Short mmCIF file of C-alpha atoms in Angstrom, two decimals:
data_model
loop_
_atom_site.label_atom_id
_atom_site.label_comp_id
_atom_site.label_asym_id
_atom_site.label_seq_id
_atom_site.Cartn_x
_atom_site.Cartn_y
_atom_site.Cartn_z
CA UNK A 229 98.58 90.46 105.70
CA UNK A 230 100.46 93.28 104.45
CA UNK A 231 101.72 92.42 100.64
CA UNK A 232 104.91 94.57 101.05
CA UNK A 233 107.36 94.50 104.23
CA UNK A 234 109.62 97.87 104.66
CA UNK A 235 112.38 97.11 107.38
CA UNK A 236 113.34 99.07 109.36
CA UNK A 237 109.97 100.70 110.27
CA UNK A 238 112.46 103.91 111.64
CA UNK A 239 115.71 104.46 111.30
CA UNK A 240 117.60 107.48 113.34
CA UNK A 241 120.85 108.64 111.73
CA UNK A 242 123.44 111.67 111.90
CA UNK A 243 124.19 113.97 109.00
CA UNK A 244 126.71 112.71 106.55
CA UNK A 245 125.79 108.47 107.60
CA UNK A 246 124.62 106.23 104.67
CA UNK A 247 121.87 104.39 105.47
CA UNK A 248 119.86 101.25 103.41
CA UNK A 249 115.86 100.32 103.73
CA UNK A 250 114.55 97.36 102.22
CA UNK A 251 110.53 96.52 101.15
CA UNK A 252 110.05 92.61 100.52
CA UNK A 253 107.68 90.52 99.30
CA UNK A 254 106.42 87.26 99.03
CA UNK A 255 105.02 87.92 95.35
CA UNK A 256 106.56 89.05 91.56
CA UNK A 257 105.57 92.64 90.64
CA UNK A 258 106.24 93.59 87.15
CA UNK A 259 107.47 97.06 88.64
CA UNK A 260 107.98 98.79 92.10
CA UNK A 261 108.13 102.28 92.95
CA UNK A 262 109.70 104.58 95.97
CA UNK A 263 107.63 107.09 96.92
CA UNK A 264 108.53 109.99 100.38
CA UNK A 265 105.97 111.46 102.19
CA UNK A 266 106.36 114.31 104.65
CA UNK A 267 103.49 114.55 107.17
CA UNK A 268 100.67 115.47 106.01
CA UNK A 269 100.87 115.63 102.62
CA UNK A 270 100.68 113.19 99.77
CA UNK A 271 103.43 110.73 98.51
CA UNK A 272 105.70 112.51 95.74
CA UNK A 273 107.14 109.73 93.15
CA UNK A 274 111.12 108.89 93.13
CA UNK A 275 111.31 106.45 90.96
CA UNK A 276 109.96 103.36 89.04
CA UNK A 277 112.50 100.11 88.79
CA UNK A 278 110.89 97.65 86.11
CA UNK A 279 113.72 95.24 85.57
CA UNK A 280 115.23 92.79 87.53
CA UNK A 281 118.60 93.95 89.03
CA UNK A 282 117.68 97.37 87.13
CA UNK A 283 119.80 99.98 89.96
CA UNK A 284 118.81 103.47 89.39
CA UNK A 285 120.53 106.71 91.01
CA UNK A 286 118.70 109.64 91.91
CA UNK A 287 121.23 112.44 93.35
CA UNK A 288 122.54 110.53 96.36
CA UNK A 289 119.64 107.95 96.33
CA UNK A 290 120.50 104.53 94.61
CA UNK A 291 117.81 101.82 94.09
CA UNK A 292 117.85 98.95 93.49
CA UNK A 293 115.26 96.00 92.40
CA UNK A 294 116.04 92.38 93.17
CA UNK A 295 116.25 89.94 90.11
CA UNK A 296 113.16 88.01 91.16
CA UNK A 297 111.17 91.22 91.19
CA UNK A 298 110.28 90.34 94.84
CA UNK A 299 112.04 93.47 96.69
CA UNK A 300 113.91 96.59 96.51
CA UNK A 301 116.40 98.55 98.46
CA UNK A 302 117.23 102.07 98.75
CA UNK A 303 120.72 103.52 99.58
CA UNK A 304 121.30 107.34 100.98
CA UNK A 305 124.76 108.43 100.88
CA UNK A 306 126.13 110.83 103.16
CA UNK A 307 122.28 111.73 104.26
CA UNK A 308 121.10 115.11 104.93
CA UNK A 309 118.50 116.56 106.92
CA UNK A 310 116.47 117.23 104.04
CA UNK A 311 116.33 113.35 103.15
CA UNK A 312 114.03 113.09 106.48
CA UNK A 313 110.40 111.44 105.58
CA UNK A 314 108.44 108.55 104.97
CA UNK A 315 109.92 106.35 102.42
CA UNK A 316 107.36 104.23 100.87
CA UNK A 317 107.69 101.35 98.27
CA UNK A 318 104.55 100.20 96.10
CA UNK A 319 103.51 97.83 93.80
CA UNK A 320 101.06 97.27 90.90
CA UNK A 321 97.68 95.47 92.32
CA UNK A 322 94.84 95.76 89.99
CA UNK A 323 94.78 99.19 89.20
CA UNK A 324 95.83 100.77 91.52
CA UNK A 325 98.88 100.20 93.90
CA UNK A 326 99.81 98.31 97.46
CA UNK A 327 101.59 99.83 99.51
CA UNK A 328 104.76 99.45 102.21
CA UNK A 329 103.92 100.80 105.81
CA UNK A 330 106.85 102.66 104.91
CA UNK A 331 110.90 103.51 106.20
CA UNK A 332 110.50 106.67 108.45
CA UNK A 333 114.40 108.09 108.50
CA UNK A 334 115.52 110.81 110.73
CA UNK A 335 118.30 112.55 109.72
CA UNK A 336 119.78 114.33 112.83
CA UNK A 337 121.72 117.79 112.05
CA UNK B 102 104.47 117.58 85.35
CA UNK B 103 101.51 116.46 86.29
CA UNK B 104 99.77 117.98 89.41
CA UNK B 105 96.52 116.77 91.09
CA UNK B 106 94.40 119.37 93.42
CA UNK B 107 93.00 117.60 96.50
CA UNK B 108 90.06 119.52 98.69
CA UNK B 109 89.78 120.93 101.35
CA UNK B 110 93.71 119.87 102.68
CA UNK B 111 91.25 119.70 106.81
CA UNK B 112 87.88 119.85 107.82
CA UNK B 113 86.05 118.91 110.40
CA UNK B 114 82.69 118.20 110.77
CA UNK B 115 80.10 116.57 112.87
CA UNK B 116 78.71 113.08 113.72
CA UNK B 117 76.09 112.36 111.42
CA UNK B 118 76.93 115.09 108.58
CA UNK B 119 78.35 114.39 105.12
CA UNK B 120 81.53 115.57 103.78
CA UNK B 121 82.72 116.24 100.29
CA UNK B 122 86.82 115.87 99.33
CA UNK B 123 87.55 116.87 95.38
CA UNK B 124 90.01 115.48 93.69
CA UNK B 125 91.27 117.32 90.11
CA UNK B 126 94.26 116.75 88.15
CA UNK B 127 95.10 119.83 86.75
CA UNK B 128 97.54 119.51 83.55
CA UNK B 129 96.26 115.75 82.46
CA UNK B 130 93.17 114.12 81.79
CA UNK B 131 92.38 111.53 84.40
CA UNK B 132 91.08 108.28 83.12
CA UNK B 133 91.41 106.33 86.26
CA UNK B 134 91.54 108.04 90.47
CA UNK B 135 91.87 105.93 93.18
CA UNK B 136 91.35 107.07 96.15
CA UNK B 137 93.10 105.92 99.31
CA UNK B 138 92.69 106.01 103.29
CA UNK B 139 95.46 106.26 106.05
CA UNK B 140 95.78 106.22 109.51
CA UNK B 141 98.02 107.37 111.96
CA UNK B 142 101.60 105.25 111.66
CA UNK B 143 99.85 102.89 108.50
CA UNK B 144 99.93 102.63 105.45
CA UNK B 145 97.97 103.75 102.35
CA UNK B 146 95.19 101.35 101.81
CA UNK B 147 93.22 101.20 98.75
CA UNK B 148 89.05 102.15 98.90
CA UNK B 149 88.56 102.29 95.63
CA UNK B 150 89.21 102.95 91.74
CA UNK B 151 86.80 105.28 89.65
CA UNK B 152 86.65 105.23 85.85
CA UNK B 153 85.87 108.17 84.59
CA UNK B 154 82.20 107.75 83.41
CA UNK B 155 81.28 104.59 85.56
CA UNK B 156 80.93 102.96 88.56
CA UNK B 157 83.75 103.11 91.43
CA UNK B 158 85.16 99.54 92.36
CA UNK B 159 85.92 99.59 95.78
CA UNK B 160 87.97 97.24 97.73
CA UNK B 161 86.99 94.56 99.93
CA UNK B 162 85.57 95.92 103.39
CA UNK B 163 85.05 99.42 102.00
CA UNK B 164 81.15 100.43 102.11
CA UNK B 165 80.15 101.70 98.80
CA UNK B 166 77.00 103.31 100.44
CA UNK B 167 79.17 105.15 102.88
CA UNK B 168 81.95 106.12 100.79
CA UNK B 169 80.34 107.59 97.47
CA UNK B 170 82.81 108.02 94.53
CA UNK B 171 82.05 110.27 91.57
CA UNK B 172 84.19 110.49 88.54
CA UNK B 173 81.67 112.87 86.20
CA UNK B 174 84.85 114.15 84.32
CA UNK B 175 88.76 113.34 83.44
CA UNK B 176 89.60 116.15 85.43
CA UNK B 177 87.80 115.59 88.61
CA UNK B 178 87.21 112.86 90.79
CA UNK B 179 84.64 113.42 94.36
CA UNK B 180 84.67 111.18 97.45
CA UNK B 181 81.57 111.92 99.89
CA UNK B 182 81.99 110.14 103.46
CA UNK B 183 77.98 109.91 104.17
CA UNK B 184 77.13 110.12 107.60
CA UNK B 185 80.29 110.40 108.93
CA UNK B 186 81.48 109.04 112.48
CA UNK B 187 84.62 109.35 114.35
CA UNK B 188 86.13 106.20 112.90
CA UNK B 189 85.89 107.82 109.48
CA UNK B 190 88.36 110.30 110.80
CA UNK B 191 91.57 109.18 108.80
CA UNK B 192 94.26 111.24 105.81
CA UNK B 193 92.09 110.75 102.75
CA UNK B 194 94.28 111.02 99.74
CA UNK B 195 93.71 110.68 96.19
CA UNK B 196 95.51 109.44 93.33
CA UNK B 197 95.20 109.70 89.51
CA UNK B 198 96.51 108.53 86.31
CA UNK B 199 96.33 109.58 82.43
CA UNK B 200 96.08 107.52 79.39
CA UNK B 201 99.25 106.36 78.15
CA UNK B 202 101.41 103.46 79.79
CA UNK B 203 104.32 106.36 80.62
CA UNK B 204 101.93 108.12 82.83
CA UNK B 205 102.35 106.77 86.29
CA UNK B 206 100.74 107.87 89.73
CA UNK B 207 99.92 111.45 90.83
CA UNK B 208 99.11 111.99 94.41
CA UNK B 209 97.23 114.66 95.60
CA UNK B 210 97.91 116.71 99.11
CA UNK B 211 95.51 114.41 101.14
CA UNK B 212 92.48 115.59 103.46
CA UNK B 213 92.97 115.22 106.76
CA UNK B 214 89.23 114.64 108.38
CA UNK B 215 88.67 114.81 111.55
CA UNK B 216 84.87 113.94 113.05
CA UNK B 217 83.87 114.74 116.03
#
């Protein structure tokens, strides 16, 4: 059972589209965080939300986490090829963190 | 920031043989490095969490005999695959975290293992 759902698995878009992805759960985390991932290579942090209804802007990236601390959203406006990955959400489990399957976004040219 | 060295980035190596990845954060001391496993079109799933100076915890349906974790230092972390098959071939990527509640999650590059 996977602790936290990202819809849509993929997402194809054209340059200059806005575009949302959600990751839901079924349990309270005291924080989530957004991570992208380009293939092969590691997960590199965007940001931490910690408060319910806390909405944080990165650039063109807005995030938001839900007031019951069960999900998040993340909003690209006007998307650009360079926004093309693996989006992945996590949460605090023990240690260490659970992750998403992930939101992987094309951004066509 | 904080940067963590993962490897070798590929290898490949043969039914049987044992492989070493290296894990080393390079501008922090490590207390904690997880170390994670994914496969093609998955997710990152949790093996296990090494303390530096004791015994790995790994996570349920991970073989601790197979998968041997050393954390001898803050700045490095090792995972050995023993006796490696061709299921074992998987991204391999590690994680780690300083003291302090504002340090959060460094990932390293990942390993990319391939058995044949």
């Amino acid at each position: 059972t996977q602790l936290l759902e990202q819809s849509p698995q993929f997402l194809s878009i054209q340059e200059g589209e806005n575009l949302t992805v959600y990751c839901n759960s079924s349990s309270v985390f005291s924080s989530l965080q957004w991570y992208r991932q380009e293939p092969g290579e590691g997960p590199v942090l965007l940001v931490t939300v910690v408060t319910g209804g806390e909405v944080k802007k990165l650039k063109r990236l807005t995030f938001q986490f839900g007031d019951a601390r069960k999900d998040s959203s993340l909003h690209i406006t006007a998307a650009q090829p360079g926004d093309t990955g693996l989006y992945l959400c996590a949460g605090a489990r023990g240690q260490g963190l659970a992750f998403g399957k992930g939101n992987q976004v094309v951004v066509i040219p | 920031g904080a940067v963590v060295s993962q490897h070798p980035s590929r290898v490949i190596c043969k039914s049987g043989t044992s492989v070493k990845i290296e894990c080393r954060s390079l501008d922090f001391q490590a207390t904690t490095m997880f170390w994670y496993r994914q496969f093609p079109k998955q997710s990152l799933m949790l093996m296990a969490t090494s303390n530096e100076g004791s015994k790995a915890t790994y996570e349920q349906g991970v073989e601790k005999d197979k998968f041997l974790i050393n954390h001898a230092s803050l700045t490095l972390s090792t995972l050995t695959v023993t006796s490696a098959h061709p299921e074992d071939s998987s991204f391999y990527i590690c994680s780690a975290r300083g003291q302090g509640v504002d340090y959060g999650y460094t990932f390293g590059s990942g390993t990319r293992l391939t058995v044949v």
